[in-house]
PDB file of N, CA, C and O and ligand atoms in Angstrom:
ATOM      1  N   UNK N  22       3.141   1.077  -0.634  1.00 92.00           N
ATOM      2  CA  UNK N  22       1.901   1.772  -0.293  1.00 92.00           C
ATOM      3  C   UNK N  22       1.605   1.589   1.205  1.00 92.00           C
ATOM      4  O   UNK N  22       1.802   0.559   1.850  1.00 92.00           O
ATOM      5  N   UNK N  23       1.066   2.834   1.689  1.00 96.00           N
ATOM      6  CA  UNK N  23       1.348   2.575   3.455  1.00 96.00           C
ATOM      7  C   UNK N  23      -0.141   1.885   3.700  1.00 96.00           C
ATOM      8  O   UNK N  23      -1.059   2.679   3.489  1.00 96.00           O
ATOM      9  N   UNK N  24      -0.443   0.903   4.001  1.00 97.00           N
ATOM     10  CA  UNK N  24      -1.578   0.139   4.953  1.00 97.00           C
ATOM     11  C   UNK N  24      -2.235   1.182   6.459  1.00 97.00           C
ATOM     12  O   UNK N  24      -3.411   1.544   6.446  1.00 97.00           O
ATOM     13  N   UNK N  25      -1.471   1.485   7.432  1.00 97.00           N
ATOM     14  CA  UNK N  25      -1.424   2.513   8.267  1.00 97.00           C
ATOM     15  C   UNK N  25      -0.936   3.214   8.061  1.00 97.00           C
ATOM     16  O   UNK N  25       0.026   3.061   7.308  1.00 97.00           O
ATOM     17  N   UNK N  26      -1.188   4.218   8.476  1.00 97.00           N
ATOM     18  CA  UNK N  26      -0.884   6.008   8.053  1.00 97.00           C
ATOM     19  C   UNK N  26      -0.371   6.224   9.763  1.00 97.00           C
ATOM     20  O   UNK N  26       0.736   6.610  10.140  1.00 97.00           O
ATOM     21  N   UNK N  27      -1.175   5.963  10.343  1.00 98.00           N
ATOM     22  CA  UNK N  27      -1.113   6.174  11.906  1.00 98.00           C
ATOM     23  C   UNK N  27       0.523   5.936  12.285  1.00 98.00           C
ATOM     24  O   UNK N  27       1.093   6.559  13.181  1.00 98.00           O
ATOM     25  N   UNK N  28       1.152   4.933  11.444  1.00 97.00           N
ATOM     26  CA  UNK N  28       2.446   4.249  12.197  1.00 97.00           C
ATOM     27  C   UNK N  28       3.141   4.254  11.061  1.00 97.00           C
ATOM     28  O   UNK N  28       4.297   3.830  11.056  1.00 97.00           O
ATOM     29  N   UNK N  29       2.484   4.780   9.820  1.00 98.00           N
ATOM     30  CA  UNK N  29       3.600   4.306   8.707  1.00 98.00           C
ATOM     31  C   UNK N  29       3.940   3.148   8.595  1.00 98.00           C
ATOM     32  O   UNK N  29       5.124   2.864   8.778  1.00 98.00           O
ATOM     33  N   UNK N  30       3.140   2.301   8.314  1.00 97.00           N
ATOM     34  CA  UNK N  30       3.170   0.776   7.942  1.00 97.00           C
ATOM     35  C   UNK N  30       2.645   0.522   6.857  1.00 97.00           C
ATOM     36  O   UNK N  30       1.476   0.719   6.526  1.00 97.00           O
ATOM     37  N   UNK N  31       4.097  -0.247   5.833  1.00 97.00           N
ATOM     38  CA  UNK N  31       2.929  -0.299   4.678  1.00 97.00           C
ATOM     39  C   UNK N  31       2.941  -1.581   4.194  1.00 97.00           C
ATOM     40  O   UNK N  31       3.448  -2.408   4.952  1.00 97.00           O
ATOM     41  N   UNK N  32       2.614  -1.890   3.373  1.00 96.00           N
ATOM     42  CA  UNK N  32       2.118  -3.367   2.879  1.00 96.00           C
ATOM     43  C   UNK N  32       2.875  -4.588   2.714  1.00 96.00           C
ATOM     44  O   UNK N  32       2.520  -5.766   2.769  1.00 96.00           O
ATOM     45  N   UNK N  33       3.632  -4.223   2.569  1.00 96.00           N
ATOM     46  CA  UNK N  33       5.387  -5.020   2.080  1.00 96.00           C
ATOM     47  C   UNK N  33       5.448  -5.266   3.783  1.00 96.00           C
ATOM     48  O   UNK N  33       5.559  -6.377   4.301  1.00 96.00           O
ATOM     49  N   UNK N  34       5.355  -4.054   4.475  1.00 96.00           N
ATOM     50  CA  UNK N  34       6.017  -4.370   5.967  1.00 96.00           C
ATOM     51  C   UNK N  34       5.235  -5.189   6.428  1.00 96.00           C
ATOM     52  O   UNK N  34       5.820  -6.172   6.881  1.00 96.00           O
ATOM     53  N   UNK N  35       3.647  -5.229   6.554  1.00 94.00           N
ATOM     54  CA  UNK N  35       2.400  -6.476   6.968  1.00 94.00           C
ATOM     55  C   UNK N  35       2.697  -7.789   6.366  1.00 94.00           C
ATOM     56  O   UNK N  35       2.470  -8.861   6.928  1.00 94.00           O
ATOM     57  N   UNK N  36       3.218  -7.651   5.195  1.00 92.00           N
ATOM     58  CA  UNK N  36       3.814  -9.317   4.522  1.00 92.00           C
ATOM     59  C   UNK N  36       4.367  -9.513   5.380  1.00 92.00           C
ATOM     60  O   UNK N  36       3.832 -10.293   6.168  1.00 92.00           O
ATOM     61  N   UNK N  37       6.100  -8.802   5.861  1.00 93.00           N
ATOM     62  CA  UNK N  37       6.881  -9.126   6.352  1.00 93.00           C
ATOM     63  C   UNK N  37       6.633  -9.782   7.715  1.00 93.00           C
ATOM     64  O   UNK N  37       6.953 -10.932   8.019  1.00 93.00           O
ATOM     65  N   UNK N  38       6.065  -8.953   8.426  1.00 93.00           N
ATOM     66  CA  UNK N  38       5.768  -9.925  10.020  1.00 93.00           C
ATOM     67  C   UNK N  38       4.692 -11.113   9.105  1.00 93.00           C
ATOM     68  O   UNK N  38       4.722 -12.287   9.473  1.00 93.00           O
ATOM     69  N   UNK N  39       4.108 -10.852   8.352  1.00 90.00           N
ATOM     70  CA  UNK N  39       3.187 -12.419   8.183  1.00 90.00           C
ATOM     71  C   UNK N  39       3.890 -13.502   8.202  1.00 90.00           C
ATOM     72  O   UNK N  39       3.807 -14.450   8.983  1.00 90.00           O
ATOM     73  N   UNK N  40       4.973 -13.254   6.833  1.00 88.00           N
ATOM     74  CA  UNK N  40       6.146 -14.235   6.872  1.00 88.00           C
ATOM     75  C   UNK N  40       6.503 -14.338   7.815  1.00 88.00           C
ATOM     76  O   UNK N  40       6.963 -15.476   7.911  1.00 88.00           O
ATOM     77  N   UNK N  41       6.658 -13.530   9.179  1.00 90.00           N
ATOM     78  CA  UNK N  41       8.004 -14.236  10.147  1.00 90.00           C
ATOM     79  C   UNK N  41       6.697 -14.435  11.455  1.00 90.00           C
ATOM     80  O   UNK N  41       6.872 -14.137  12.637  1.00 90.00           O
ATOM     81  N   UNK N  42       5.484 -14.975  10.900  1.00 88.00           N
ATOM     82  CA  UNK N  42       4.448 -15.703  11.568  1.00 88.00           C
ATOM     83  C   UNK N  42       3.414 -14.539  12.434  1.00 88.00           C
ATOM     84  O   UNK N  42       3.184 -14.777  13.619  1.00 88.00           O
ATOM     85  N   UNK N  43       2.910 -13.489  11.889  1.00 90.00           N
ATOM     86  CA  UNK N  43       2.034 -12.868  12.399  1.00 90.00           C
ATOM     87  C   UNK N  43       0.813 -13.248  11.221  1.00 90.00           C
ATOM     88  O   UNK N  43       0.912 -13.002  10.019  1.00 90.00           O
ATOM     89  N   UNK N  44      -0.492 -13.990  11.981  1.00 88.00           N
ATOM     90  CA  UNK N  44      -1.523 -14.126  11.140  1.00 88.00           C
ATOM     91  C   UNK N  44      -2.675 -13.162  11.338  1.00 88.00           C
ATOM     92  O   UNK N  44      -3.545 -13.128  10.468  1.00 88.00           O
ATOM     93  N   UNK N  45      -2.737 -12.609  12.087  1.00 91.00           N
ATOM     94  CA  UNK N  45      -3.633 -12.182  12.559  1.00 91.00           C
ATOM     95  C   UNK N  45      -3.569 -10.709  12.840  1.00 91.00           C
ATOM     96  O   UNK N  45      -2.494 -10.184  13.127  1.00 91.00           O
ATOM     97  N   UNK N  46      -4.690 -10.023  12.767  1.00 94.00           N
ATOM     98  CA  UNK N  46      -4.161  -8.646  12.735  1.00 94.00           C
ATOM     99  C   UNK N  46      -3.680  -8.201  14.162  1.00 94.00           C
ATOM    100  O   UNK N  46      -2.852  -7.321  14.395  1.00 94.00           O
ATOM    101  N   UNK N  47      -4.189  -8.786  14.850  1.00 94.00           N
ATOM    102  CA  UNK N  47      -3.650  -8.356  16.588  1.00 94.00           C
ATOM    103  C   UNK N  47      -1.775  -8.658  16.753  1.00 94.00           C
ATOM    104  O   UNK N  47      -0.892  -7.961  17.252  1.00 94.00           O
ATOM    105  N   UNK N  48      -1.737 -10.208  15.979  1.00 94.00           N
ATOM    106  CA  UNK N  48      -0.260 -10.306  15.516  1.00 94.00           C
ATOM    107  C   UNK N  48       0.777  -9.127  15.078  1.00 94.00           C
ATOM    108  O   UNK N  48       1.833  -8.776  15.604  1.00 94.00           O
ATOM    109  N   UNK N  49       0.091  -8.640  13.920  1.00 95.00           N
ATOM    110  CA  UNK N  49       0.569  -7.376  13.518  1.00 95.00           C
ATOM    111  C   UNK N  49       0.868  -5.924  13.997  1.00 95.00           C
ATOM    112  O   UNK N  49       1.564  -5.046  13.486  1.00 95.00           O
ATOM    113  N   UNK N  50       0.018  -5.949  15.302  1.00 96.00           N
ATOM    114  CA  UNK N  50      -0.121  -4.814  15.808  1.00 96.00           C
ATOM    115  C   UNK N  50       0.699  -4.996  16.754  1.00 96.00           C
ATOM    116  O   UNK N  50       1.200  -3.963  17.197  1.00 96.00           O
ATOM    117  N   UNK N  51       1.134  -6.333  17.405  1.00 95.00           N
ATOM    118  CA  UNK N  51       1.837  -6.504  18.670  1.00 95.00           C
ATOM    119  C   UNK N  51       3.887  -6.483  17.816  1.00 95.00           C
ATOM    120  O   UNK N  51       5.039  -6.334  18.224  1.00 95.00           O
ATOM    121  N   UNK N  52       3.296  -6.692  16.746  1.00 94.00           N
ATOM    122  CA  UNK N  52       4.954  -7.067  15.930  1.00 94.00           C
ATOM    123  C   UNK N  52       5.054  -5.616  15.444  1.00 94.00           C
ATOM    124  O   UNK N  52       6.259  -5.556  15.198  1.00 94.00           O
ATOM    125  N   UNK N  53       4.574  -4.463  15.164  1.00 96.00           N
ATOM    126  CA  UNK N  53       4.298  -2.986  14.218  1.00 96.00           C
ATOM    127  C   UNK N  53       3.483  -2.316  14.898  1.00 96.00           C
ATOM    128  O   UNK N  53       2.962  -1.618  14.028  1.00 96.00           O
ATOM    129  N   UNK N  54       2.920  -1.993  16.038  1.00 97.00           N
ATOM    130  CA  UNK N  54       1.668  -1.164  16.417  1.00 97.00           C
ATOM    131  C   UNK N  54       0.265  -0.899  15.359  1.00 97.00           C
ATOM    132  O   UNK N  54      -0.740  -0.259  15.668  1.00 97.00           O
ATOM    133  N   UNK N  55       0.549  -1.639  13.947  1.00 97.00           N
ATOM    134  CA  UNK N  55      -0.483  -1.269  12.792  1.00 97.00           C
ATOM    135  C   UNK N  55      -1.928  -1.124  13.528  1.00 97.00           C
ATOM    136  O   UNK N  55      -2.072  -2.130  14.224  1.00 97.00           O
ATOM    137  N   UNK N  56      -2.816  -0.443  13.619  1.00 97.00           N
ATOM    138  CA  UNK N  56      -4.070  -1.115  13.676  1.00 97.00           C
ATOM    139  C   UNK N  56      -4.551  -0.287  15.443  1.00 97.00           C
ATOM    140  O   UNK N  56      -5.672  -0.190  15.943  1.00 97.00           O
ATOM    141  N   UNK N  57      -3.190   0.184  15.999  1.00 97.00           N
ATOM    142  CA  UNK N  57      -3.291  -0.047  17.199  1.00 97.00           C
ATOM    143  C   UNK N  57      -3.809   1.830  17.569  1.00 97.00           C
ATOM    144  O   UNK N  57      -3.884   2.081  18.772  1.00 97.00           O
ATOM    145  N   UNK N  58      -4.112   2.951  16.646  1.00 97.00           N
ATOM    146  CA  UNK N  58      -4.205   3.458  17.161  1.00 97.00           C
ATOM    147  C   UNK N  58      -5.704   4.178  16.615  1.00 97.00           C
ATOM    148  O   UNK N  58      -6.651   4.166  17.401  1.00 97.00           O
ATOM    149  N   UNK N  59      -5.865   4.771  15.308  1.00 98.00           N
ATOM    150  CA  UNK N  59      -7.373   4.758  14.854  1.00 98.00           C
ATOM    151  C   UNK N  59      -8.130   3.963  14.586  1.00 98.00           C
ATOM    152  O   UNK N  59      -9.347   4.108  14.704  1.00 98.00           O
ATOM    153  N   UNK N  60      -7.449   2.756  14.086  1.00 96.00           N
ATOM    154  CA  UNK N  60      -8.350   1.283  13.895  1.00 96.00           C
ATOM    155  C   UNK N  60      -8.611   1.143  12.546  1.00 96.00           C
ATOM    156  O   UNK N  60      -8.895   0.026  12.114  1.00 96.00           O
ATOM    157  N   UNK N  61      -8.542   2.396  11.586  1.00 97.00           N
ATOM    158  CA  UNK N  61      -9.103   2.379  10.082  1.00 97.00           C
ATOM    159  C   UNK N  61      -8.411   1.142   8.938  1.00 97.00           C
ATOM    160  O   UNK N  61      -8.786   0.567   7.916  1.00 97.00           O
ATOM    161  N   UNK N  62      -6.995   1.165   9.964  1.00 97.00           N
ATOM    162  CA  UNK N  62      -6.746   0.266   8.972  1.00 97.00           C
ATOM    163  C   UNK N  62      -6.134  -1.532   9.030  1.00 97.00           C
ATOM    164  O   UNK N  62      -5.233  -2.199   8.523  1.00 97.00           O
ATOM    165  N   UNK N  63      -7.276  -1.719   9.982  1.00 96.00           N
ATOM    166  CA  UNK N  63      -7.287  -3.150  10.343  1.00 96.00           C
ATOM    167  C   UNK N  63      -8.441  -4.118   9.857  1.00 96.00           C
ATOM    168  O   UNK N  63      -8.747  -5.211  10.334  1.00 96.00           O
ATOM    169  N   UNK N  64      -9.100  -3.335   8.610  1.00 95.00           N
ATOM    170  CA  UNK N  64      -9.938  -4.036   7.932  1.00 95.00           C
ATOM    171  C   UNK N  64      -8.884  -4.393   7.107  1.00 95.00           C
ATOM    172  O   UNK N  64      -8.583  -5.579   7.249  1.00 95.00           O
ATOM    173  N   UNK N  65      -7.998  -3.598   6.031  1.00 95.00           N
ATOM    174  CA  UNK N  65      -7.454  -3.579   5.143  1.00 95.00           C
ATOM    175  C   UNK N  65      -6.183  -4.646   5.288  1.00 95.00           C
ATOM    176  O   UNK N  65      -5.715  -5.370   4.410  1.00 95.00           O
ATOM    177  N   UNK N  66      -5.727  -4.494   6.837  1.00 95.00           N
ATOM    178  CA  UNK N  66      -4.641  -5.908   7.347  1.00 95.00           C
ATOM    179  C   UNK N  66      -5.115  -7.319   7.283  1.00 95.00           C
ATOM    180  O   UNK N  66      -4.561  -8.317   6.821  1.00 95.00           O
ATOM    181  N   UNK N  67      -6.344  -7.154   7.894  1.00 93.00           N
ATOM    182  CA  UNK N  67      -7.016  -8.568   7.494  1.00 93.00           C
ATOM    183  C   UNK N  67      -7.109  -8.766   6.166  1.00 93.00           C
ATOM    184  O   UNK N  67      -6.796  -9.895   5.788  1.00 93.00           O
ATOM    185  N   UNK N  68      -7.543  -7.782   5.129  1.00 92.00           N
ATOM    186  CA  UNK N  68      -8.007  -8.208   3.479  1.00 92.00           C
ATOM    187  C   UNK N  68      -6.397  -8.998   3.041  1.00 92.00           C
ATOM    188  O   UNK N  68      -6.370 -10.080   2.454  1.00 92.00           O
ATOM    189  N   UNK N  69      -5.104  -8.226   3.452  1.00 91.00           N
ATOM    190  CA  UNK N  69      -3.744  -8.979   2.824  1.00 91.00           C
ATOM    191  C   UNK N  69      -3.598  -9.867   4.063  1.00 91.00           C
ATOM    192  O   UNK N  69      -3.139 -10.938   3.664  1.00 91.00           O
ATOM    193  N   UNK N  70      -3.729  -9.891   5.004  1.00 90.00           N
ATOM    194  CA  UNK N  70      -3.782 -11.425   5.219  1.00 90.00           C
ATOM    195  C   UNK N  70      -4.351 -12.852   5.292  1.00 90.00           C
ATOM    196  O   UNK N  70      -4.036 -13.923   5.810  1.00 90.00           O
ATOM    197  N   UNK N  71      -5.657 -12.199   4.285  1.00 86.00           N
ATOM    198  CA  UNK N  71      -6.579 -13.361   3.952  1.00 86.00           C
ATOM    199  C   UNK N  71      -6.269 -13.553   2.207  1.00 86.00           C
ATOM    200  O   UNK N  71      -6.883 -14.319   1.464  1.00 86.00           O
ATOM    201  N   UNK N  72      -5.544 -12.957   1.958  1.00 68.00           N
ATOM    202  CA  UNK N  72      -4.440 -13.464   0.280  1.00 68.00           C
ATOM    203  C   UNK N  72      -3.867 -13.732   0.561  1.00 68.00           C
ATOM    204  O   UNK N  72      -2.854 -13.152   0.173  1.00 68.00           O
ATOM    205  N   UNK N  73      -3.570 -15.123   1.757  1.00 63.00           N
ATOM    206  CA  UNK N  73      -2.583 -15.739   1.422  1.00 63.00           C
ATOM    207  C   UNK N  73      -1.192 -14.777   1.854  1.00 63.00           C
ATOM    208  O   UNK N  73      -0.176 -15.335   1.440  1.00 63.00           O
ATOM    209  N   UNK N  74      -0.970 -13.811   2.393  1.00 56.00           N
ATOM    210  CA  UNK N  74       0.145 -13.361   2.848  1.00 56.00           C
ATOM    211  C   UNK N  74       0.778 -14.344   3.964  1.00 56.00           C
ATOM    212  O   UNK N  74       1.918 -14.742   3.723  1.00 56.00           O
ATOM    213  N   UNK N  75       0.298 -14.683   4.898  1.00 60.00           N
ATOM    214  CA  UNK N  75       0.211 -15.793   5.944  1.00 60.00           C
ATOM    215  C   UNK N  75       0.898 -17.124   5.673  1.00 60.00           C
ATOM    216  O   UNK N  75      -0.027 -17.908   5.885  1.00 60.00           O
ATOM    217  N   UNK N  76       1.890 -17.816   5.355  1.00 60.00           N
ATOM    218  CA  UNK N  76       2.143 -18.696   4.831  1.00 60.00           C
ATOM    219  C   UNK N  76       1.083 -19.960   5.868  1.00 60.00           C
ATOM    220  O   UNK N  76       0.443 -20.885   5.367  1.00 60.00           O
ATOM    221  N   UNK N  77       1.165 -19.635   7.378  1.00 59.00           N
ATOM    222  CA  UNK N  77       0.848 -20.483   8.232  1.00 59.00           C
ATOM    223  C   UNK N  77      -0.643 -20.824   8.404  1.00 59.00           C
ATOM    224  O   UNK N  77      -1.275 -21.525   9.193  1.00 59.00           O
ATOM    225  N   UNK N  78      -0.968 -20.006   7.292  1.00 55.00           N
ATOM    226  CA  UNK N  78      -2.365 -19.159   7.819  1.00 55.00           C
ATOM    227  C   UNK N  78      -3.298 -20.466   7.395  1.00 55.00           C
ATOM    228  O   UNK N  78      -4.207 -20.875   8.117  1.00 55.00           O
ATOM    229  N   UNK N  79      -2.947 -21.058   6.134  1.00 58.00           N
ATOM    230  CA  UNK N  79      -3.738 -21.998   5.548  1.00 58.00           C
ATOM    231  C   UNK N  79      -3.405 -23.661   6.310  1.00 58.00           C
ATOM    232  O   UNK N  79      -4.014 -24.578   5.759  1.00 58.00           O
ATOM    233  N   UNK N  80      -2.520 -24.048   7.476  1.00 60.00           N
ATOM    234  CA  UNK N  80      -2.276 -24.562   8.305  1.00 60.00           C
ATOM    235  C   UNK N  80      -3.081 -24.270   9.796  1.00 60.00           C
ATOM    236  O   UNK N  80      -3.078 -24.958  10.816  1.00 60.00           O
ATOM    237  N   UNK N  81      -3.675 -23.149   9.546  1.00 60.00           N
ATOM    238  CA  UNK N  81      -4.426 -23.068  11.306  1.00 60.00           C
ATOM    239  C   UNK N  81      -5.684 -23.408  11.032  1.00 60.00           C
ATOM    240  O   UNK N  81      -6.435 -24.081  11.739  1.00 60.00           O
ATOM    241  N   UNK N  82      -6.018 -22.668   9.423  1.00 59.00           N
ATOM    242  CA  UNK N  82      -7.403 -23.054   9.200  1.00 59.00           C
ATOM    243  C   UNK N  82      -7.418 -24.281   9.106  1.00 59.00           C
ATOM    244  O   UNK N  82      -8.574 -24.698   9.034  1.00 59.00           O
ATOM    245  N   UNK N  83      -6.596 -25.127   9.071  1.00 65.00           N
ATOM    246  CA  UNK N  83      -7.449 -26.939   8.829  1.00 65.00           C
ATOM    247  C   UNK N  83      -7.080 -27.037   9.829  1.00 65.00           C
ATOM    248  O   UNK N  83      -6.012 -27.572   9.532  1.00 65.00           O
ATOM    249  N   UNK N  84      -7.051 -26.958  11.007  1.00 66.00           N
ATOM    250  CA  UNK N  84      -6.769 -26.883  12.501  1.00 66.00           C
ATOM    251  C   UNK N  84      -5.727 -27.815  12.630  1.00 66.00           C
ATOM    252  O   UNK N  84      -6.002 -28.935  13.062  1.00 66.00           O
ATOM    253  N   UNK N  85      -4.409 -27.487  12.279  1.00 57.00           N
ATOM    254  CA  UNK N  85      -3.530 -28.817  12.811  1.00 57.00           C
ATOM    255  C   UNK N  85      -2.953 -28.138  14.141  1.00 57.00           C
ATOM    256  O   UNK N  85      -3.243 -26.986  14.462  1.00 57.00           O
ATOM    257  N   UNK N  86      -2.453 -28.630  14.577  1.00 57.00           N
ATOM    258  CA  UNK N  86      -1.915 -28.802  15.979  1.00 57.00           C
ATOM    259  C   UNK N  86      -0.378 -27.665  15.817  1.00 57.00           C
ATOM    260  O   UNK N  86       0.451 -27.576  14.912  1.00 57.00           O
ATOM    261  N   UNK N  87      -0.491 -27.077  16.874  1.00 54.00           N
ATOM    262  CA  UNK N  87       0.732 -25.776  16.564  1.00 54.00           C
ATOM    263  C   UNK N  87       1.918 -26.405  16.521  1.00 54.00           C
ATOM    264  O   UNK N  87       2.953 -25.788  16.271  1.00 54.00           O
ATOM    265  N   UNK N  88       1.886 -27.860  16.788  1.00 54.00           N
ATOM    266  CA  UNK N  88       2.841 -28.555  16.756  1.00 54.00           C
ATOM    267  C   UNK N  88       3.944 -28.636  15.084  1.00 54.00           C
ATOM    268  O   UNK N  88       5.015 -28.851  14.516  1.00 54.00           O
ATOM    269  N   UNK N  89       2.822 -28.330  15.064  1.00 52.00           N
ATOM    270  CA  UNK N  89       2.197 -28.807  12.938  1.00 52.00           C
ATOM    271  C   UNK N  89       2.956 -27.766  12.123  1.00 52.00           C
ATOM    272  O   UNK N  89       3.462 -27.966  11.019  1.00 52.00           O
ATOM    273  N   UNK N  90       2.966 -26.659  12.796  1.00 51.00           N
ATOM    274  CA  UNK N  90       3.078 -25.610  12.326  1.00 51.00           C
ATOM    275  C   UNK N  90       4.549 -24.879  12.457  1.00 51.00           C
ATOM    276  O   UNK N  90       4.857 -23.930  11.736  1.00 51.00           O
ATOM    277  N   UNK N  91       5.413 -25.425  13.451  1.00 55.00           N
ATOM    278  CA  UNK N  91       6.580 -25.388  13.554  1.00 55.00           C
ATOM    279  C   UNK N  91       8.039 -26.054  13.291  1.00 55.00           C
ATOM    280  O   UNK N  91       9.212 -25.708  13.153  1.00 55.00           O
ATOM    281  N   UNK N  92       7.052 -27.496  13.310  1.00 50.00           N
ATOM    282  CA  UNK N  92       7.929 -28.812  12.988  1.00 50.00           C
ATOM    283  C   UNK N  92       8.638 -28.381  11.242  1.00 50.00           C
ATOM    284  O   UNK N  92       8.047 -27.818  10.320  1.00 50.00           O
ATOM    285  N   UNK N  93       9.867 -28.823  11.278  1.00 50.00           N
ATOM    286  CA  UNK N  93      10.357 -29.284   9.890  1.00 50.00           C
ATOM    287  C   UNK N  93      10.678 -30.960   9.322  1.00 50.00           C
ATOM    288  O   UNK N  93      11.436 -31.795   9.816  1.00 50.00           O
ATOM    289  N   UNK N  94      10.207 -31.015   8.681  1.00 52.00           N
ATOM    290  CA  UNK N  94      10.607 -32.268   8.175  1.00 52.00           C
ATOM    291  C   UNK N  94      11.614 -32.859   8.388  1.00 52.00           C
ATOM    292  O   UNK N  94      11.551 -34.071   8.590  1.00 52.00           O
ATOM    293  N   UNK N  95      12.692 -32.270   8.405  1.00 52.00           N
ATOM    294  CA  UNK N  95      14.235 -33.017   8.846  1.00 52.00           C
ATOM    295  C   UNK N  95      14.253 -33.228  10.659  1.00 52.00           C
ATOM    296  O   UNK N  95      14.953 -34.133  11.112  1.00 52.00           O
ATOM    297  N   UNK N  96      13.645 -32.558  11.376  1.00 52.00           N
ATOM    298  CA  UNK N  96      13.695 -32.449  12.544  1.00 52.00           C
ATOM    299  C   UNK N  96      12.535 -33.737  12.707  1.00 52.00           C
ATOM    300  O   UNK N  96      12.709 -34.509  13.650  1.00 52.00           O
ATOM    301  N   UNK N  97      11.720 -33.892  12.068  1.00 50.00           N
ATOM    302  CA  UNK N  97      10.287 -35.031  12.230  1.00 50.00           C
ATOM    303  C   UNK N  97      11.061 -36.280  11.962  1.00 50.00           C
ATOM    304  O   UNK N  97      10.874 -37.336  12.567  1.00 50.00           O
ATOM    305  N   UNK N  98      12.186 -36.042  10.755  1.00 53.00           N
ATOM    306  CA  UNK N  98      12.430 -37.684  10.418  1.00 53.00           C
ATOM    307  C   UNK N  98      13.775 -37.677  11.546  1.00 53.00           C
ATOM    308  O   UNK N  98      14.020 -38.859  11.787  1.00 53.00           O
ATOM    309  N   UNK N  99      14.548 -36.941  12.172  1.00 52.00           N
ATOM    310  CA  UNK N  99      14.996 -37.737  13.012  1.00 52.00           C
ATOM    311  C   UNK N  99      14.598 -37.374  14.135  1.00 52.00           C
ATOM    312  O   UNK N  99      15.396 -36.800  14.877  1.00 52.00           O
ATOM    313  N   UNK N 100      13.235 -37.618  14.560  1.00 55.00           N
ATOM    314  CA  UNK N 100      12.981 -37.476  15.779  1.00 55.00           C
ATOM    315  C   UNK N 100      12.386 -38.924  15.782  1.00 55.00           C
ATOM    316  O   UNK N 100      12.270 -39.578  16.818  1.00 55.00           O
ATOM    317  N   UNK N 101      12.036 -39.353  14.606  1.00 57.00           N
ATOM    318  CA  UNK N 101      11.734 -40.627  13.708  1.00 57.00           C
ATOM    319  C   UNK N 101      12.656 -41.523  14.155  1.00 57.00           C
ATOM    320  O   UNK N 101      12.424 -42.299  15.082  1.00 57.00           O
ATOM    321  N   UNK N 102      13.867 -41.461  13.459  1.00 57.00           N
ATOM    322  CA  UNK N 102      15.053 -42.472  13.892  1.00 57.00           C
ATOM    323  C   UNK N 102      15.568 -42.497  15.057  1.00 57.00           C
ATOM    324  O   UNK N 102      16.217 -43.504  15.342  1.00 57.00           O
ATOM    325  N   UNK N 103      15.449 -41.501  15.986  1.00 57.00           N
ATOM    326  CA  UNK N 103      16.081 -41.560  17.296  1.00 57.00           C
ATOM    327  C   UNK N 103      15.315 -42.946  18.228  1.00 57.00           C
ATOM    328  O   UNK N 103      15.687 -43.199  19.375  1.00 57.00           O
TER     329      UNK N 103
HETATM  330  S1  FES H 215      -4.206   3.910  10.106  1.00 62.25           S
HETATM  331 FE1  FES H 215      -3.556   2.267  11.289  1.00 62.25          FE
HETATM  332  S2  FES H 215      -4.084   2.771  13.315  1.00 62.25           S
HETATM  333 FE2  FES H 215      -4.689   4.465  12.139  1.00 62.25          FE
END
């Protein structure tokens, strides 16, 4: 189902940059142009990326450090042992 009409962007495709770290609808528009040309449908980008489309999304809201947000665990524990 297309989200923008303007660019032909549709919902599956707004997951997709979410997953590969667009939270925000300005994110989206800079990764897809969505949003970027009538505006109608950048209410509707925000509504799927406030379900949780965002994996990161629930990581900015408890404000951790962007540090936080990139790190992997295997890279933390040997940055640990080094
Ligand atoms: S529908 Fe997305 S910019 Fe117009």
């Amino acid at each position: 189902m297309y989200v923008c009409s303007c660019f032909g962007i549709t919902e599956q495709q707004v997951k997709e940059h979410a997953d590969a770290g667009a939270c925000t609808p300005r994110q989206i528009a800079s990764a897809s142009k969505a949003g970027t040309d009538c505006g109608s449908c950048v209410r509707s980008i925000q509504a799927l990326l406030g379900r949780g489309t965002c994996p990161r999304r629930e990581l900015l809201e408890q404000g951790k450090p962007a540090a936080a947000l990139t790190a992997t665990p295997e890279l933390t524990e040997a940055a640990q042992a080094a």
